[in-house]
XYZ file of C-alpha atoms in Angstrom:
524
model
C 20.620 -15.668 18.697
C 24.431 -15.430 18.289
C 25.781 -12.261 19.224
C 28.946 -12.347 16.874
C 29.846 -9.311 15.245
C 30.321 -9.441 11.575
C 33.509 -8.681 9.866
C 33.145 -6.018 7.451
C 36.197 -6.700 4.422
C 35.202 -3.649 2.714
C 37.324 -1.203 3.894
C 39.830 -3.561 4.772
C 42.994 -4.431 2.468
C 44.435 -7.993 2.713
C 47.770 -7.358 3.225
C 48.867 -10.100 5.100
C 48.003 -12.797 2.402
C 50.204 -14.853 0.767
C 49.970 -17.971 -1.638
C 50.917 -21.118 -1.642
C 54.445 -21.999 -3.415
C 55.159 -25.838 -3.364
C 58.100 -25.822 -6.303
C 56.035 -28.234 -7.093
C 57.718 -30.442 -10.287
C 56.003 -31.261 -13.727
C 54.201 -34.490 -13.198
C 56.454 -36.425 -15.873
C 59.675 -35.383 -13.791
C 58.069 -36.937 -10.743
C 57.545 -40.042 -12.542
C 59.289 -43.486 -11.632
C 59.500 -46.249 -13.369
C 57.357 -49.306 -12.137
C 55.443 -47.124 -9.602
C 51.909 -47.807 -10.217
C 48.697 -46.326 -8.823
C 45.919 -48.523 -10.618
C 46.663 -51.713 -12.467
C 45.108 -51.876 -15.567
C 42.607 -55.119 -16.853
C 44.334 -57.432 -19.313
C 42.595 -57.311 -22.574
C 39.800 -59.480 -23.317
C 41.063 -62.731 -25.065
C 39.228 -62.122 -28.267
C 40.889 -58.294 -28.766
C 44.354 -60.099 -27.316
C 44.038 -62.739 -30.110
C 44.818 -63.167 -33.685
C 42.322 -63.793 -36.154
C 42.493 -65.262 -39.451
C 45.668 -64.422 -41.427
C 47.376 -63.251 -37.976
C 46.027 -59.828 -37.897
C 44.293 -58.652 -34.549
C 40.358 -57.973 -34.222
C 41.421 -54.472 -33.947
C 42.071 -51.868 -36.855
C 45.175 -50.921 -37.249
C 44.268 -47.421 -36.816
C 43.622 -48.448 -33.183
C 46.500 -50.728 -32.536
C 49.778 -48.306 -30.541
C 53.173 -48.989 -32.423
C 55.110 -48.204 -29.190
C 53.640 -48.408 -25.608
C 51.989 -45.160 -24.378
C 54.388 -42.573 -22.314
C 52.845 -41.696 -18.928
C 53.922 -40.649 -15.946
C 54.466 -43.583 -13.664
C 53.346 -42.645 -9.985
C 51.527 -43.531 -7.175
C 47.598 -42.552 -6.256
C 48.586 -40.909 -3.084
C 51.515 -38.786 -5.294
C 49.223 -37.783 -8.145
C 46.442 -36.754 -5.442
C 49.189 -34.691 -3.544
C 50.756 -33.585 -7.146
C 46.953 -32.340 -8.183
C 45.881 -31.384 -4.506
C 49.458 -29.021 -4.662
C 48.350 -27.370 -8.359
C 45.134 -26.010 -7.013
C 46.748 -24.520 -4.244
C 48.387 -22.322 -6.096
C 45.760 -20.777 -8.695
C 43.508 -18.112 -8.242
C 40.028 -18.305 -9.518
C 36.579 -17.300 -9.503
C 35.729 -19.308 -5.873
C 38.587 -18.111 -3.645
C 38.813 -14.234 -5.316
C 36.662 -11.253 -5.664
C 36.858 -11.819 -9.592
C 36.463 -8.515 -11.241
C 39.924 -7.973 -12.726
C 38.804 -10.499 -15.905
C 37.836 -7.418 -17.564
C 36.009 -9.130 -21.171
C 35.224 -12.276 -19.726
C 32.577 -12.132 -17.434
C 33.879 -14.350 -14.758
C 30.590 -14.335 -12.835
C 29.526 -17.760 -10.314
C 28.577 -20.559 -11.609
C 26.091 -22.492 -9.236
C 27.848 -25.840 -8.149
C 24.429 -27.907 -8.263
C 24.790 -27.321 -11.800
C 27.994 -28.668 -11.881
C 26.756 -31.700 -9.583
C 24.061 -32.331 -12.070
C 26.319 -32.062 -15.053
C 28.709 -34.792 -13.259
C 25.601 -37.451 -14.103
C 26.267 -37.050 -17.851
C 30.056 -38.252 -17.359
C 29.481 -41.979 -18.482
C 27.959 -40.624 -21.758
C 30.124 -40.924 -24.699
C 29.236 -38.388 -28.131
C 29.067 -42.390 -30.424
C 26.393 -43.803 -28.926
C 23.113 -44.779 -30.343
C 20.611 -41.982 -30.467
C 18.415 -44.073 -28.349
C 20.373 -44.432 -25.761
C 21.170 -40.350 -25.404
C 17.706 -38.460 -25.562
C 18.089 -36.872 -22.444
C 20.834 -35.190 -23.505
C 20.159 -35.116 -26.987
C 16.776 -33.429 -25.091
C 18.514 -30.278 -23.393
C 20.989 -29.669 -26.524
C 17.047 -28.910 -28.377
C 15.776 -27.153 -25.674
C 18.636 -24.749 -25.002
C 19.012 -23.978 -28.502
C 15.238 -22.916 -28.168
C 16.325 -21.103 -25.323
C 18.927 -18.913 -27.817
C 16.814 -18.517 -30.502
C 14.242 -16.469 -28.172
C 17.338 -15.074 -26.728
C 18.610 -13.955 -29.919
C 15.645 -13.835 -32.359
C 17.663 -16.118 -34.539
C 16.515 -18.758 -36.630
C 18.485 -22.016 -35.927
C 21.861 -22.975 -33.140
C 25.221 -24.507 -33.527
C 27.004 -25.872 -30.601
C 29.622 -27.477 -32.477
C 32.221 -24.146 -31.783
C 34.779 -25.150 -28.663
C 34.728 -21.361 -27.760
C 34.310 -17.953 -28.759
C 36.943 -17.393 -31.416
C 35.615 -20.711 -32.955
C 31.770 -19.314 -32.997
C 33.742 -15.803 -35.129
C 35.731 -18.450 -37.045
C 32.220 -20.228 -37.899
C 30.472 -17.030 -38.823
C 33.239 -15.975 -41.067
C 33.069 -18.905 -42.927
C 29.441 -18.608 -43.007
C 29.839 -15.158 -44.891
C 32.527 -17.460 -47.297
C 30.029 -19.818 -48.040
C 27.260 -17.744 -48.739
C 29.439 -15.709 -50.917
C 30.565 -18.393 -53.049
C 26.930 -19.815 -53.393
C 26.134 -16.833 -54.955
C 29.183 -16.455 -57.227
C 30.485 -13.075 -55.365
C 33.545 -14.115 -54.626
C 35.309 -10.787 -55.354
C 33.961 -9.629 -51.901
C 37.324 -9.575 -50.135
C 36.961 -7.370 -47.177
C 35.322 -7.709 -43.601
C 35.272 -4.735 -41.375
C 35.525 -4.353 -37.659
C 36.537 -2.352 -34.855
C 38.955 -2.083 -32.723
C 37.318 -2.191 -29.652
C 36.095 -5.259 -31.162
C 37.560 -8.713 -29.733
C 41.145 -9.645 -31.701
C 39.616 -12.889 -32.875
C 36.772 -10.606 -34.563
C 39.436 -9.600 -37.110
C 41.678 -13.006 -36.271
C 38.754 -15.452 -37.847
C 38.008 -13.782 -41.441
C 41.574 -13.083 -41.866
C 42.009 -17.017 -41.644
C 39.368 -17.478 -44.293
C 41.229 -15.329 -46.087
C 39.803 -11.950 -45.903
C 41.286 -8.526 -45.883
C 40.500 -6.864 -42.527
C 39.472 -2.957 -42.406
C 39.595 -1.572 -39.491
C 37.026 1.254 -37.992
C 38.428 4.057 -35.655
C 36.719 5.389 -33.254
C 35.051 9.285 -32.938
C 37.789 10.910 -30.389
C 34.723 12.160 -28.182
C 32.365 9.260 -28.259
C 34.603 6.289 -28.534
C 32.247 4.521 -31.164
C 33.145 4.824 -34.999
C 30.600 7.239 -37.025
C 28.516 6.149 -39.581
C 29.823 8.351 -42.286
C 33.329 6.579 -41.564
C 31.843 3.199 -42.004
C 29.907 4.137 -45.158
C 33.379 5.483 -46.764
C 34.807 1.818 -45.542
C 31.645 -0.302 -47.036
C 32.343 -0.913 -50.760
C 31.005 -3.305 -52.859
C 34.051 -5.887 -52.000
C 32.448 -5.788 -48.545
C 31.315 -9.289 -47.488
C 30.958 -8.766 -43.678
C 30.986 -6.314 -41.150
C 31.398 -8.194 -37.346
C 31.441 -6.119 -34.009
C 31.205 -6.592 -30.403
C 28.264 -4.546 -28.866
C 29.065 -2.884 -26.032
C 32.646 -3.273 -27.142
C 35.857 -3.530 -24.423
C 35.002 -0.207 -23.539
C 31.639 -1.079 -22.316
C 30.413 1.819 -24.828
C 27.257 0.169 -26.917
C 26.926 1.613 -30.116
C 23.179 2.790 -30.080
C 23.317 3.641 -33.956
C 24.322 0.051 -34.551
C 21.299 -0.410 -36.483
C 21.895 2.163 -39.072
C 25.454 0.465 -40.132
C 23.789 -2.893 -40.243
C 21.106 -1.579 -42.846
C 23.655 0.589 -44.901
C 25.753 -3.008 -45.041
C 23.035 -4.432 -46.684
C 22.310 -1.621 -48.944
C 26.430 -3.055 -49.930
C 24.895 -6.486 -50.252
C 27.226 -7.775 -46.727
C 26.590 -10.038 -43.989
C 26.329 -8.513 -40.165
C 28.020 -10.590 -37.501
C 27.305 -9.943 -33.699
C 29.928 -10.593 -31.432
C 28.083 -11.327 -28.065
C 30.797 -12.443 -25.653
C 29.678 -9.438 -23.869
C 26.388 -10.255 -24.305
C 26.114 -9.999 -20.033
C 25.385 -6.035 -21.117
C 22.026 -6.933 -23.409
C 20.410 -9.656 -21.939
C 16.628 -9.478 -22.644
C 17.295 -5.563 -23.873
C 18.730 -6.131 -27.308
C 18.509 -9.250 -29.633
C 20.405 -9.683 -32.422
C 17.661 -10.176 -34.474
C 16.266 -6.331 -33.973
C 19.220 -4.877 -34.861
C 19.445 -6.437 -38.279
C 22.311 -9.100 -37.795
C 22.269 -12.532 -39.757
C 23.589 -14.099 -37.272
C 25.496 -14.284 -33.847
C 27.153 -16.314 -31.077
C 27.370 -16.376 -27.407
C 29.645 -17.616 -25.114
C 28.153 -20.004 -22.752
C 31.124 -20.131 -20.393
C 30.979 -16.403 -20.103
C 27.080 -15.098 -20.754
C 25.678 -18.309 -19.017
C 28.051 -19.406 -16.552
C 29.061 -22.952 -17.513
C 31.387 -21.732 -16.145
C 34.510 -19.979 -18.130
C 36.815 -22.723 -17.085
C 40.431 -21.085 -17.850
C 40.638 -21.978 -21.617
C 38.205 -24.333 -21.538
C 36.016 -26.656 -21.485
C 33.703 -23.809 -23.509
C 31.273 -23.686 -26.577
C 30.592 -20.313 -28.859
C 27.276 -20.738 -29.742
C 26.441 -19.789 -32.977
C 23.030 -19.156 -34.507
C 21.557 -17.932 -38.277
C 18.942 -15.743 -39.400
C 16.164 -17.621 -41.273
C 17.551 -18.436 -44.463
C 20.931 -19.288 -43.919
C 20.375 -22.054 -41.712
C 21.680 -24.544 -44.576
C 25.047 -23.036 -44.302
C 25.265 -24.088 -40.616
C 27.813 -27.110 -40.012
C 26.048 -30.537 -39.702
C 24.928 -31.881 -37.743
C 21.912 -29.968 -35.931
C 19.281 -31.559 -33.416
C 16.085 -32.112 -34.292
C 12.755 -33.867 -32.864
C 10.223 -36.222 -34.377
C 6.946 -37.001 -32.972
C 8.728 -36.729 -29.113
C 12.333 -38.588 -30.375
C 15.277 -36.468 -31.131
C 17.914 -37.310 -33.761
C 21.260 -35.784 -35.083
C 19.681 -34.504 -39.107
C 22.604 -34.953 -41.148
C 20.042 -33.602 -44.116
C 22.707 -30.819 -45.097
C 25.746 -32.542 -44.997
C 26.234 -33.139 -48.236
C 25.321 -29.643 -49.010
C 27.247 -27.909 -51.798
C 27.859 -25.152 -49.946
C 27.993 -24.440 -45.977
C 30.257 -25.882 -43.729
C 30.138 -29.721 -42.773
C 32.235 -29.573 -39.229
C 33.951 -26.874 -37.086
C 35.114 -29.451 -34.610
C 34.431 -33.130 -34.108
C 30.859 -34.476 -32.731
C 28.532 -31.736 -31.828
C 29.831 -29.991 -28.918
C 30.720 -30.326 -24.680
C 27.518 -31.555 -23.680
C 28.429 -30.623 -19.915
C 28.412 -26.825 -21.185
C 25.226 -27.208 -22.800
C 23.976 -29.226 -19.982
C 24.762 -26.500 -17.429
C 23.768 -23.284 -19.959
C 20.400 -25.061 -19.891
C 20.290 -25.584 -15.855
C 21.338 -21.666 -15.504
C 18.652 -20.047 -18.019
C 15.968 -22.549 -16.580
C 16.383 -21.316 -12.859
C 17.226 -17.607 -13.927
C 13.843 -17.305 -16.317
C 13.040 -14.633 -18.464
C 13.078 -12.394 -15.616
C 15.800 -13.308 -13.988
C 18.087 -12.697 -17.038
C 17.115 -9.077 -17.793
C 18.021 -9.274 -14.014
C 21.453 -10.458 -14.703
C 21.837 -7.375 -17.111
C 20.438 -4.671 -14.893
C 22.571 -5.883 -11.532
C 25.758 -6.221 -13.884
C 25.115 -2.719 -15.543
C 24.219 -0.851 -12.126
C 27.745 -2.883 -10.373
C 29.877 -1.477 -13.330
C 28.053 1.883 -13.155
C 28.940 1.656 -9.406
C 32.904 0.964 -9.987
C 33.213 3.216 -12.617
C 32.187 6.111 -9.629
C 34.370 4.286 -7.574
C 37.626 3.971 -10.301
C 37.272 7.535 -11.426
C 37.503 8.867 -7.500
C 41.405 7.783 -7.489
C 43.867 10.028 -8.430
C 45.264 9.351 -11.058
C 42.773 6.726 -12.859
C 40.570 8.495 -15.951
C 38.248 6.789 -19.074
C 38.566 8.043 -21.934
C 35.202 9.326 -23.812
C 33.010 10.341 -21.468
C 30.843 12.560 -23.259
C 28.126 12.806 -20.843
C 25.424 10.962 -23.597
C 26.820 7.470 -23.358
C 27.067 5.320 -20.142
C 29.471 2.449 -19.285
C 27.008 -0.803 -19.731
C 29.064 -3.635 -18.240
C 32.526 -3.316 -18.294
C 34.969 -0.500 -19.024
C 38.523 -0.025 -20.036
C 40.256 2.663 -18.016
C 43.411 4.276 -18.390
C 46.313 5.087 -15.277
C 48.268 7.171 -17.678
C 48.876 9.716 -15.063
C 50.514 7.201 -12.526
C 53.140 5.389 -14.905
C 53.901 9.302 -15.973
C 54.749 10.557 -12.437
C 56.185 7.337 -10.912
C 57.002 5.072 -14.037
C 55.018 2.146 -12.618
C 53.406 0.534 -15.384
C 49.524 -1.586 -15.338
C 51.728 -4.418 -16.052
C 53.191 -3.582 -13.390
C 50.001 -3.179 -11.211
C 48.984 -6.158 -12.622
C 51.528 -8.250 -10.928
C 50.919 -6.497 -7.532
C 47.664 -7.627 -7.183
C 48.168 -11.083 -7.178
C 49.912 -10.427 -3.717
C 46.293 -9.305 -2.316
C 44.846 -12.779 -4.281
C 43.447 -10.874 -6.651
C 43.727 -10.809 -10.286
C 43.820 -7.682 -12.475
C 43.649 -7.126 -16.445
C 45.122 -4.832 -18.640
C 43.900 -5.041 -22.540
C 44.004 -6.791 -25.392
C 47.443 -6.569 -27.388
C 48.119 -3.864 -29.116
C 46.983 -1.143 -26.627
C 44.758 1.553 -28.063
C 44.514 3.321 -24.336
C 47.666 4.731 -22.922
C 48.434 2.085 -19.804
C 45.085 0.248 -19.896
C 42.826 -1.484 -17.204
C 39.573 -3.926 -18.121
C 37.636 -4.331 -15.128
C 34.066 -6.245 -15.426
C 32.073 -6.912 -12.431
C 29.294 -8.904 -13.717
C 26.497 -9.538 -11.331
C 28.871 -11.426 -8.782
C 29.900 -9.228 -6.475
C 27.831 -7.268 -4.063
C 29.226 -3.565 -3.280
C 31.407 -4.809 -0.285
C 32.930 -6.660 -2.653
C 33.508 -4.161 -5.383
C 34.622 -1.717 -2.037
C 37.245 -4.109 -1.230
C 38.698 -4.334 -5.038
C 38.505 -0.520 -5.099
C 40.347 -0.024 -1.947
C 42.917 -2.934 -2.817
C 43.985 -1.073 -6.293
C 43.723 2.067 -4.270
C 46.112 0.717 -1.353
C 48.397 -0.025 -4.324
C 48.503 2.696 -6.410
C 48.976 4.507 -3.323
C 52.297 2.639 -3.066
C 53.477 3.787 -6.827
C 54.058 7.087 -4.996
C 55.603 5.632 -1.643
C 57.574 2.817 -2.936
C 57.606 2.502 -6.965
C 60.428 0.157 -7.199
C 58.536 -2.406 -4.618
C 55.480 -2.269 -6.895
C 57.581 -2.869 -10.432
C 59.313 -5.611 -8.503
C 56.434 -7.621 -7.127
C 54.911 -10.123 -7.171
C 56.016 -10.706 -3.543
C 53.702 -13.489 -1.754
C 52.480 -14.952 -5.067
C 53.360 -18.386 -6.026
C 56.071 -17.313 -8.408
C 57.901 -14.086 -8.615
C 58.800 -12.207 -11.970
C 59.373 -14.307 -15.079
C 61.598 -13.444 -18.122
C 58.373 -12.665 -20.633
C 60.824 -12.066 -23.463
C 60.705 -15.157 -24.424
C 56.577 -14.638 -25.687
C 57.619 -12.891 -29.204
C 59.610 -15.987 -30.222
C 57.896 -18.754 -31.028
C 61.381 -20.890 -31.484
C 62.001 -20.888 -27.498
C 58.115 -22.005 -26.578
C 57.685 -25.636 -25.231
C 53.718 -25.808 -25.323
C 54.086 -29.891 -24.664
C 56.695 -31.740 -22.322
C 57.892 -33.174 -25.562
C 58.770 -29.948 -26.970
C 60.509 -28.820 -23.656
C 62.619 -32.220 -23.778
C 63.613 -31.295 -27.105
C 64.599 -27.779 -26.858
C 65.720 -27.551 -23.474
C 67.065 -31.139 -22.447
């Protein structure tokens, strides 16, 4: 038996870490002409040849005007290029990841992500036959959701969460039109709520109303949302527990009273970590909902992507879901395409039917976690929050706002360091950039900021309570140093891969360069 003593992190603060920095150029401004890494096939003489009248095999959609601009390097450069990148990002595997307050950055087994590696070849044009494995697991895991949920039929077609709002919202258009209420102009939310809860029916055109919260409770009364519900009401779409990690236990009662007004009830679920096999949608009254899968059931959240917002429909409105949806007959599954030329509904969100490999590995999670194991998931995410919040509030200087004593933090919460930026002037932005010298990552809120100098933490079910004791003691360590040394806090990061960047740049859209094109145009 080995006889070496463990190394207890907990109470330990890393501050002798520091990141790599390579200065390591875009991969276009490495390029060289001629340099070549892989030399690609000739075309086949048929595709190479003209046919007929001189015109090539090949649609002219498909045929490239001018040859394609890559970067021109070798395989050992693009390996050390790549090899270089990951160095210098923090992520879920290398950090205790429970700054990503809102999006439940919990682990994601890697044999899913082995398994989901087989599906690679696979391309979304195939014939059917040739894809009912796949075609196999998109079925099952929607079955999987609807029990989940209580709803009556999936999407996968969204490519994230603001794409599942952005389908429900136009799911509440639809159905209005259909039935020839089209002076329903309003959709209410909170804002607590996501942005992209208020973002999505604004882009279908909607006029957004906006619920404020009681000052003691932190969730909106009912009274208020009755005086907001009007007969040009067409949806009402809330996260539950919001950013706060406050669930709205009455959320029930403003679901029936909005359909007393004749509106549509949208769940947000991207905290949907909190409710697992607690609440379903369905219960509470909603006509429909989504989940993230790179969030909920750890695809895993992938930094932007790749993602997929599940959305699913009461019974009834299943017609207005975009085409097309999965379906099996007598053992063989197809792609029904039966309401695509629907009057009303929607006929695509996004191309094909959705990223398979997020599907794939949403399936491989929920069949090893079980029933059990996901009302699991809630319980050990709710009692790790529960323990952080104990921990948070024992700082000086860190507070939550509306704690009444009735209603518990589920699995998040947003806390406030008011006091701190008051008596030394260091801001959470601030605090934000310090941690990334103790490779960890730290959130703030979602713009505009409701809570006076704001701080989302979410533990998920990740981290065991060494882990949460090293966070705590990290932001403790630093907020320590607010006091002792302010201006070494404002100025950090210090052993980060980059220091402080000019942000004022973000509220100008003319001065962004979101492709190397853009940034050859503007800036060389």
């Amino acid at each position: 038996m080995s006889t070496m003593k463990r190394i207890d992190r907990s109470a330990k603060v890393r501050t002798g870490f520091h990141e790599a920095k390579w200065d390591e150029p875009i991969i276009y401004e490495l390029s060289k002409p001629g340099e070549r890494g892989i030399l690609a096939p000739r075309a086949e003489r048929k595709v190479a040849e003209k046919v007929g009248d001189g015109v090539s095999i090949l649609p002219a959609s498909l045929r490239r005007k001018d040859s394609v601009n890559l970067p021109e390097l070798s395989q050992s450069r693009v390996l050390r290029h790549y090899m270089r990148l990951s160095q210098e990002t923090l992520g879920a595997d290398v950090n205790i990841e429970i700054g990503q307050g809102t999006c439940t950055m919990k682990y994601s087994p890697k044999v899913n992500e082995q398994l989901a590696r087989e599906i690679m070849d696979l391309h979304p044009l195939q014939d059917v036959e040739t894809v009912q494995g796949i075609l196999e697991i998109f079925y099952a895991t929607e079955r999987y959701l609807r029990e989940i949920s209580g709803m009556s039929r999936f999407t996968f077609q969204p490519g994230g969460g603001s794409q599942g709002l952005f389908t429900m919202a136009s799911i509440v258009k639809a159905y209005m039109v259909s039935r020839g209420e089209t002076e329903r102009d309003e959709f209410i939310t909170t804002i607590y709520s996501h942005p992209s809860d208020a973002a999505a029916p604004a882009l279908r055109g909607y006029k957004i109303i906006y619920l404020q919260p009681n000052p003691e409770t932190g969730i909106p009364d009912l009274e208020a949302f009755k005086a907001a519900c009007t007969h040009k009401t067409a949806g009402f779409i809330q996260a539950n527990p919001e950013d706060t990690g406050l669930y709205n236990r009455h959320i029930a009662e403003f679901v029936k009273y909005a359909h007393e007004m004749g509106a549509l009830c949208c769940y947000d679920q991207a905290n949907g970590n909190a409710v697992l096999g607690v609440v379903r949608a369905k219960e509470t009254g909603f006509d429909m909902c989504h989940f993230n899968l790179h969030k909920t059931f750890s695809t895993p959240h992938g930094c932007g992507g790749p993602a997929c917002g599940a959305t699913g429909v009461r019974a009834g409105l299943e017609e207005f879901l975009p085409a097309p949806l999965v379906n099996c007959d007598n053992g063989k599954y197809f792609f029904d395409n039966s309401f695509e030329n629907k009057e009303y509904g929607l006929h695509k969100i996004r191309s094909f039917y959705g990223v398979a490999p997020v599907v794939f590995k949403t399936y491989c999670w929920i069949r090893s976690m079980g029933p059990n194991g996901l009302y699991q998931v809630t319980k050990t995410a709710v009692l790790n929050n529960n323990y952080l919040f104990k921990k948070m509030l024992e700082i000086p200087g860190i507070s939550a706002y509306y704690i009444d004593g009735k209603n518990q933090r589920v699995e998040q919460c947003r806390y406030s360091m008011e006091k701190i930026y008051q008596d030394t002037g260091v801001s959470t932005t601030d605090i934000q950039r310090r941690m990334m010298d103790f490779g960890m990552h730290y959130w703030t809120s979602h713009h505009p900021f409701f809570l006076p100098e704001p701080i989302t933490l979410e533990p998920t079910e990740t981290p065991s309570k060494e882990d949460i004791d090293e966070y705590v003691n990290t932001l403790r360590h630093i907020f320590q140093e607010c006091y002792d040394n302010p201006e070494y806090v404002k100025s950090a990061p210090h052993s980060s891969t980059t220091h402080q960047v000019d942000e004022s740049v973000m509220d100008d859209p003319e001065k962004w360069a979101t492709s190397w094109k853009v940034y050859l145009r503007k800036y060389r």
